[in-house]
Amino acid sequence: MIAVLNVHERLLPASPESVGALLDSLGSSDDLLWPAEWPPIRFEGPLAVGVPGGHGPVRYVVSDHVPGRWVRFRFTGPRGFEGFHEFVVEGLGDRRSVLRHTLVVRPRPPMWPVWALVVRPLHDAVFQDALDRAEHALTGEVARPRRWSRHVRLLRALGRRYALAGAVPMHAKG
């Protein structure tokens, strides 16, 4: 079985405590990290080990959590995807930190093409948007904002059309 390692990270001019506060807001009513342009991330309680949640059709449970530093989510759905994703805050001293999102997933057949053609492009876009949001929250600007590819814009348009047909709830704008 093929495993995927996918990493997105951003060097931020802020203390680990400031970046950790963004991480701790994830999924709350005052979420400072998750981008509003995507289906919201929600949890069935405060961010803590054992709490289920997800975003869009993706479901997971919080498997590990060190407040302000690290949170790992183990996938529980959709079927065919085994693995986890996590956020880590790494302090670099001198008021600099790295916010890193890591995904390790094993798409089981027949989900490999779904991963490659649909999930990965959307995953990459949402987590780059989350890093842009973190940078903006900490600095008031984004030095190099990420732009969605044509493929991502097409997938989002198809998702909205599918959602409008009543098949799947999708909370996205634009």
PDB file of N, CA and C in Angstrom, residues 99-148:
ATOM      1  N   LEU A  99       4.872  27.127  11.717  1.00  0.00           N
ATOM      2  CA  LEU A  99       3.610  26.403  11.836  1.00  0.00           C
ATOM      3  C   LEU A  99       3.616  25.383  10.711  1.00  0.00           C
ATOM      4  N   ARG A 100       3.509  24.114  11.071  1.00  0.00           N
ATOM      5  CA  ARG A 100       3.612  23.033  10.091  1.00  0.00           C
ATOM      6  C   ARG A 100       2.358  22.170  10.146  1.00  0.00           C
ATOM      7  N   HIS A 101       1.853  21.855   8.965  1.00  0.00           N
ATOM      8  CA  HIS A 101       0.776  20.875   8.846  1.00  0.00           C
ATOM      9  C   HIS A 101       1.345  19.680   8.102  1.00  0.00           C
ATOM     10  N   THR A 102       1.182  18.502   8.686  1.00  0.00           N
ATOM     11  CA  THR A 102       1.673  17.263   8.082  1.00  0.00           C
ATOM     12  C   THR A 102       0.509  16.298   7.935  1.00  0.00           C
ATOM     13  N   LEU A 103       0.443  15.685   6.773  1.00  0.00           N
ATOM     14  CA  LEU A 103      -0.553  14.657   6.493  1.00  0.00           C
ATOM     15  C   LEU A 103       0.199  13.387   6.138  1.00  0.00           C
ATOM     16  N   VAL A 104      -0.179  12.288   6.766  1.00  0.00           N
ATOM     17  CA  VAL A 104       0.310  10.957   6.404  1.00  0.00           C
ATOM     18  C   VAL A 104      -0.934  10.118   6.172  1.00  0.00           C
ATOM     19  N   VAL A 105      -1.103   9.669   4.945  1.00  0.00           N
ATOM     20  CA  VAL A 105      -2.315   8.926   4.598  1.00  0.00           C
ATOM     21  C   VAL A 105      -1.958   7.784   3.651  1.00  0.00           C
ATOM     22  N   ARG A 106      -2.702   6.703   3.805  1.00  0.00           N
ATOM     23  CA  ARG A 106      -2.589   5.558   2.904  1.00  0.00           C
ATOM     24  C   ARG A 106      -3.937   5.380   2.230  1.00  0.00           C
ATOM     25  N   PRO A 107      -4.076   5.913   1.005  1.00  0.00           N
ATOM     26  CA  PRO A 107      -5.341   5.698   0.293  1.00  0.00           C
ATOM     27  C   PRO A 107      -5.407   4.250  -0.189  1.00  0.00           C
ATOM     28  N   ARG A 108      -6.425   3.530   0.266  1.00  0.00           N
ATOM     29  CA  ARG A 108      -6.596   2.135  -0.151  1.00  0.00           C
ATOM     30  C   ARG A 108      -7.320   2.093  -1.491  1.00  0.00           C
ATOM     31  N   PRO A 109      -6.958   1.112  -2.327  1.00  0.00           N
ATOM     32  CA  PRO A 109      -7.690   0.978  -3.583  1.00  0.00           C
ATOM     33  C   PRO A 109      -9.181   0.844  -3.289  1.00  0.00           C
ATOM     34  N   PRO A 110     -10.030   1.460  -4.019  1.00  0.00           N
ATOM     35  CA  PRO A 110      -9.799   2.232  -5.248  1.00  0.00           C
ATOM     36  C   PRO A 110      -9.664   3.738  -5.006  1.00  0.00           C
ATOM     37  N   MET A 111      -9.254   4.163  -3.806  1.00  0.00           N
ATOM     38  CA  MET A 111      -9.240   5.584  -3.465  1.00  0.00           C
ATOM     39  C   MET A 111      -8.008   6.336  -3.963  1.00  0.00           C
ATOM     40  N   TRP A 112      -6.994   5.647  -4.470  1.00  0.00           N
ATOM     41  CA  TRP A 112      -5.787   6.338  -4.925  1.00  0.00           C
ATOM     42  C   TRP A 112      -6.093   7.410  -5.977  1.00  0.00           C
ATOM     43  N   PRO A 113      -6.876   7.114  -7.034  1.00  0.00           N
ATOM     44  CA  PRO A 113      -7.165   8.182  -8.010  1.00  0.00           C
ATOM     45  C   PRO A 113      -7.958   9.339  -7.390  1.00  0.00           C
ATOM     46  N   VAL A 114      -8.838   9.038  -6.437  1.00  0.00           N
ATOM     47  CA  VAL A 114      -9.600  10.099  -5.768  1.00  0.00           C
ATOM     48  C   VAL A 114      -8.643  11.005  -5.009  1.00  0.00           C
ATOM     49  N   TRP A 115      -7.667  10.407  -4.326  1.00  0.00           N
ATOM     50  CA  TRP A 115      -6.653  11.201  -3.632  1.00  0.00           C
ATOM     51  C   TRP A 115      -5.903  12.080  -4.633  1.00  0.00           C
ATOM     52  N   ALA A 116      -5.383  11.470  -5.667  1.00  0.00           N
ATOM     53  CA  ALA A 116      -4.521  12.186  -6.605  1.00  0.00           C
ATOM     54  C   ALA A 116      -5.245  13.288  -7.370  1.00  0.00           C
ATOM     55  N   LEU A 117      -6.475  13.035  -7.794  1.00  0.00           N
ATOM     56  CA  LEU A 117      -7.175  13.986  -8.664  1.00  0.00           C
ATOM     57  C   LEU A 117      -8.070  14.975  -7.929  1.00  0.00           C
ATOM     58  N   VAL A 118      -8.553  14.618  -6.753  1.00  0.00           N
ATOM     59  CA  VAL A 118      -9.518  15.475  -6.055  1.00  0.00           C
ATOM     60  C   VAL A 118      -9.003  15.926  -4.686  1.00  0.00           C
ATOM     61  N   VAL A 119      -8.700  14.962  -3.838  1.00  0.00           N
ATOM     62  CA  VAL A 119      -8.394  15.296  -2.444  1.00  0.00           C
ATOM     63  C   VAL A 119      -7.095  16.086  -2.325  1.00  0.00           C
ATOM     64  N   ARG A 120      -6.037  15.638  -2.957  1.00  0.00           N
ATOM     65  CA  ARG A 120      -4.748  16.330  -2.790  1.00  0.00           C
ATOM     66  C   ARG A 120      -4.800  17.792  -3.228  1.00  0.00           C
ATOM     67  N   PRO A 121      -5.323  18.113  -4.408  1.00  0.00           N
ATOM     68  CA  PRO A 121      -5.348  19.531  -4.786  1.00  0.00           C
ATOM     69  C   PRO A 121      -6.154  20.390  -3.805  1.00  0.00           C
ATOM     70  N   LEU A 122      -7.289  19.851  -3.335  1.00  0.00           N
ATOM     71  CA  LEU A 122      -8.108  20.605  -2.378  1.00  0.00           C
ATOM     72  C   LEU A 122      -7.405  20.700  -1.030  1.00  0.00           C
ATOM     73  N   HIS A 123      -6.796  19.608  -0.604  1.00  0.00           N
ATOM     74  CA  HIS A 123      -6.035  19.595   0.646  1.00  0.00           C
ATOM     75  C   HIS A 123      -4.918  20.643   0.607  1.00  0.00           C
ATOM     76  N   ASP A 124      -4.138  20.634  -0.467  1.00  0.00           N
ATOM     77  CA  ASP A 124      -3.040  21.591  -0.579  1.00  0.00           C
ATOM     78  C   ASP A 124      -3.552  23.029  -0.516  1.00  0.00           C
ATOM     79  N   ALA A 125      -4.650  23.294  -1.194  1.00  0.00           N
ATOM     80  CA  ALA A 125      -5.200  24.655  -1.222  1.00  0.00           C
ATOM     81  C   ALA A 125      -5.706  25.087   0.147  1.00  0.00           C
ATOM     82  N   VAL A 126      -6.459  24.235   0.843  1.00  0.00           N
ATOM     83  CA  VAL A 126      -7.022  24.644   2.132  1.00  0.00           C
ATOM     84  C   VAL A 126      -5.916  24.868   3.161  1.00  0.00           C
ATOM     85  N   PHE A 127      -4.870  24.054   3.154  1.00  0.00           N
ATOM     86  CA  PHE A 127      -3.839  24.237   4.166  1.00  0.00           C
ATOM     87  C   PHE A 127      -2.900  25.384   3.829  1.00  0.00           C
ATOM     88  N   GLN A 128      -2.717  25.710   2.565  1.00  0.00           N
ATOM     89  CA  GLN A 128      -2.000  26.948   2.230  1.00  0.00           C
ATOM     90  C   GLN A 128      -2.829  28.160   2.656  1.00  0.00           C
ATOM     91  N   ASP A 129      -4.149  28.071   2.456  1.00  0.00           N
ATOM     92  CA  ASP A 129      -5.026  29.161   2.916  1.00  0.00           C
ATOM     93  C   ASP A 129      -4.972  29.306   4.435  1.00  0.00           C
ATOM     94  N   ALA A 130      -4.898  28.187   5.162  1.00  0.00           N
ATOM     95  CA  ALA A 130      -4.794  28.249   6.624  1.00  0.00           C
ATOM     96  C   ALA A 130      -3.489  28.927   7.035  1.00  0.00           C
ATOM     97  N   LEU A 131      -2.403  28.631   6.349  1.00  0.00           N
ATOM     98  CA  LEU A 131      -1.131  29.278   6.666  1.00  0.00           C
ATOM     99  C   LEU A 131      -1.173  30.767   6.329  1.00  0.00           C
ATOM    100  N   ASP A 132      -1.838  31.129   5.222  1.00  0.00           N
ATOM    101  CA  ASP A 132      -2.040  32.553   4.904  1.00  0.00           C
ATOM    102  C   ASP A 132      -2.828  33.226   6.024  1.00  0.00           C
ATOM    103  N   ARG A 133      -3.861  32.554   6.497  1.00  0.00           N
ATOM    104  CA  ARG A 133      -4.691  33.120   7.562  1.00  0.00           C
ATOM    105  C   ARG A 133      -3.879  33.309   8.851  1.00  0.00           C
ATOM    106  N   ALA A 134      -3.038  32.350   9.175  1.00  0.00           N
ATOM    107  CA  ALA A 134      -2.177  32.476  10.352  1.00  0.00           C
ATOM    108  C   ALA A 134      -1.236  33.664  10.205  1.00  0.00           C
ATOM    109  N   GLU A 135      -0.609  33.785   9.041  1.00  0.00           N
ATOM    110  CA  GLU A 135       0.311  34.896   8.809  1.00  0.00           C
ATOM    111  C   GLU A 135      -0.418  36.228   8.933  1.00  0.00           C
ATOM    112  N   HIS A 136      -1.611  36.318   8.349  1.00  0.00           N
ATOM    113  CA  HIS A 136      -2.389  37.556   8.430  1.00  0.00           C
ATOM    114  C   HIS A 136      -2.790  37.866   9.874  1.00  0.00           C
ATOM    115  N   ALA A 137      -3.195  36.859  10.624  1.00  0.00           N
ATOM    116  CA  ALA A 137      -3.605  37.072  12.015  1.00  0.00           C
ATOM    117  C   ALA A 137      -2.446  37.600  12.856  1.00  0.00           C
ATOM    118  N   LEU A 138      -1.229  37.185  12.541  1.00  0.00           N
ATOM    119  CA  LEU A 138      -0.068  37.566  13.343  1.00  0.00           C
ATOM    120  C   LEU A 138       0.620  38.844  12.876  1.00  0.00           C
ATOM    121  N   THR A 139       0.480  39.174  11.581  1.00  0.00           N
ATOM    122  CA  THR A 139       1.240  40.311  11.033  1.00  0.00           C
ATOM    123  C   THR A 139       0.361  41.387  10.406  1.00  0.00           C
ATOM    124  N   GLY A 140      -0.917  41.048  10.144  1.00  0.00           N
ATOM    125  CA  GLY A 140      -1.795  41.997   9.474  1.00  0.00           C
ATOM    126  C   GLY A 140      -1.691  41.976   7.966  1.00  0.00           C
ATOM    127  N   GLU A 141      -0.852  41.099   7.428  1.00  0.00           N
ATOM    128  CA  GLU A 141      -0.698  40.973   5.972  1.00  0.00           C
ATOM    129  C   GLU A 141      -0.183  39.582   5.628  1.00  0.00           C
ATOM    130  N   VAL A 142      -0.185  39.289   4.331  1.00  0.00           N
ATOM    131  CA  VAL A 142       0.376  38.032   3.837  1.00  0.00           C
ATOM    132  C   VAL A 142       1.375  38.404   2.757  1.00  0.00           C
ATOM    133  N   ALA A 143       2.647  38.112   2.993  1.00  0.00           N
ATOM    134  CA  ALA A 143       3.713  38.524   2.071  1.00  0.00           C
ATOM    135  C   ALA A 143       3.515  37.952   0.671  1.00  0.00           C
ATOM    136  N   ARG A 144       3.212  36.670   0.586  1.00  0.00           N
ATOM    137  CA  ARG A 144       3.008  36.015  -0.717  1.00  0.00           C
ATOM    138  C   ARG A 144       1.754  35.165  -0.650  1.00  0.00           C
ATOM    139  N   PRO A 145       0.574  35.785  -0.811  1.00  0.00           N
ATOM    140  CA  PRO A 145      -0.668  34.993  -0.711  1.00  0.00           C
ATOM    141  C   PRO A 145      -0.716  33.896  -1.772  1.00  0.00           C
ATOM    142  N   ARG A 146      -1.199  32.752  -1.373  1.00  0.00           N
ATOM    143  CA  ARG A 146      -1.331  31.636  -2.301  1.00  0.00           C
ATOM    144  C   ARG A 146      -2.572  31.846  -3.162  1.00  0.00           C
ATOM    145  N   ARG A 147      -2.497  31.374  -4.380  1.00  0.00           N
ATOM    146  CA  ARG A 147      -3.624  31.461  -5.311  1.00  0.00           C
ATOM    147  C   ARG A 147      -4.064  30.054  -5.673  1.00  0.00           C
ATOM    148  N   TRP A 148      -5.377  29.885  -5.813  1.00  0.00           N
ATOM    149  CA  TRP A 148      -5.901  28.585  -6.216  1.00  0.00           C
ATOM    150  C   TRP A 148      -5.597  28.338  -7.690  1.00  0.00           C
TER     151      TRP A 148
END
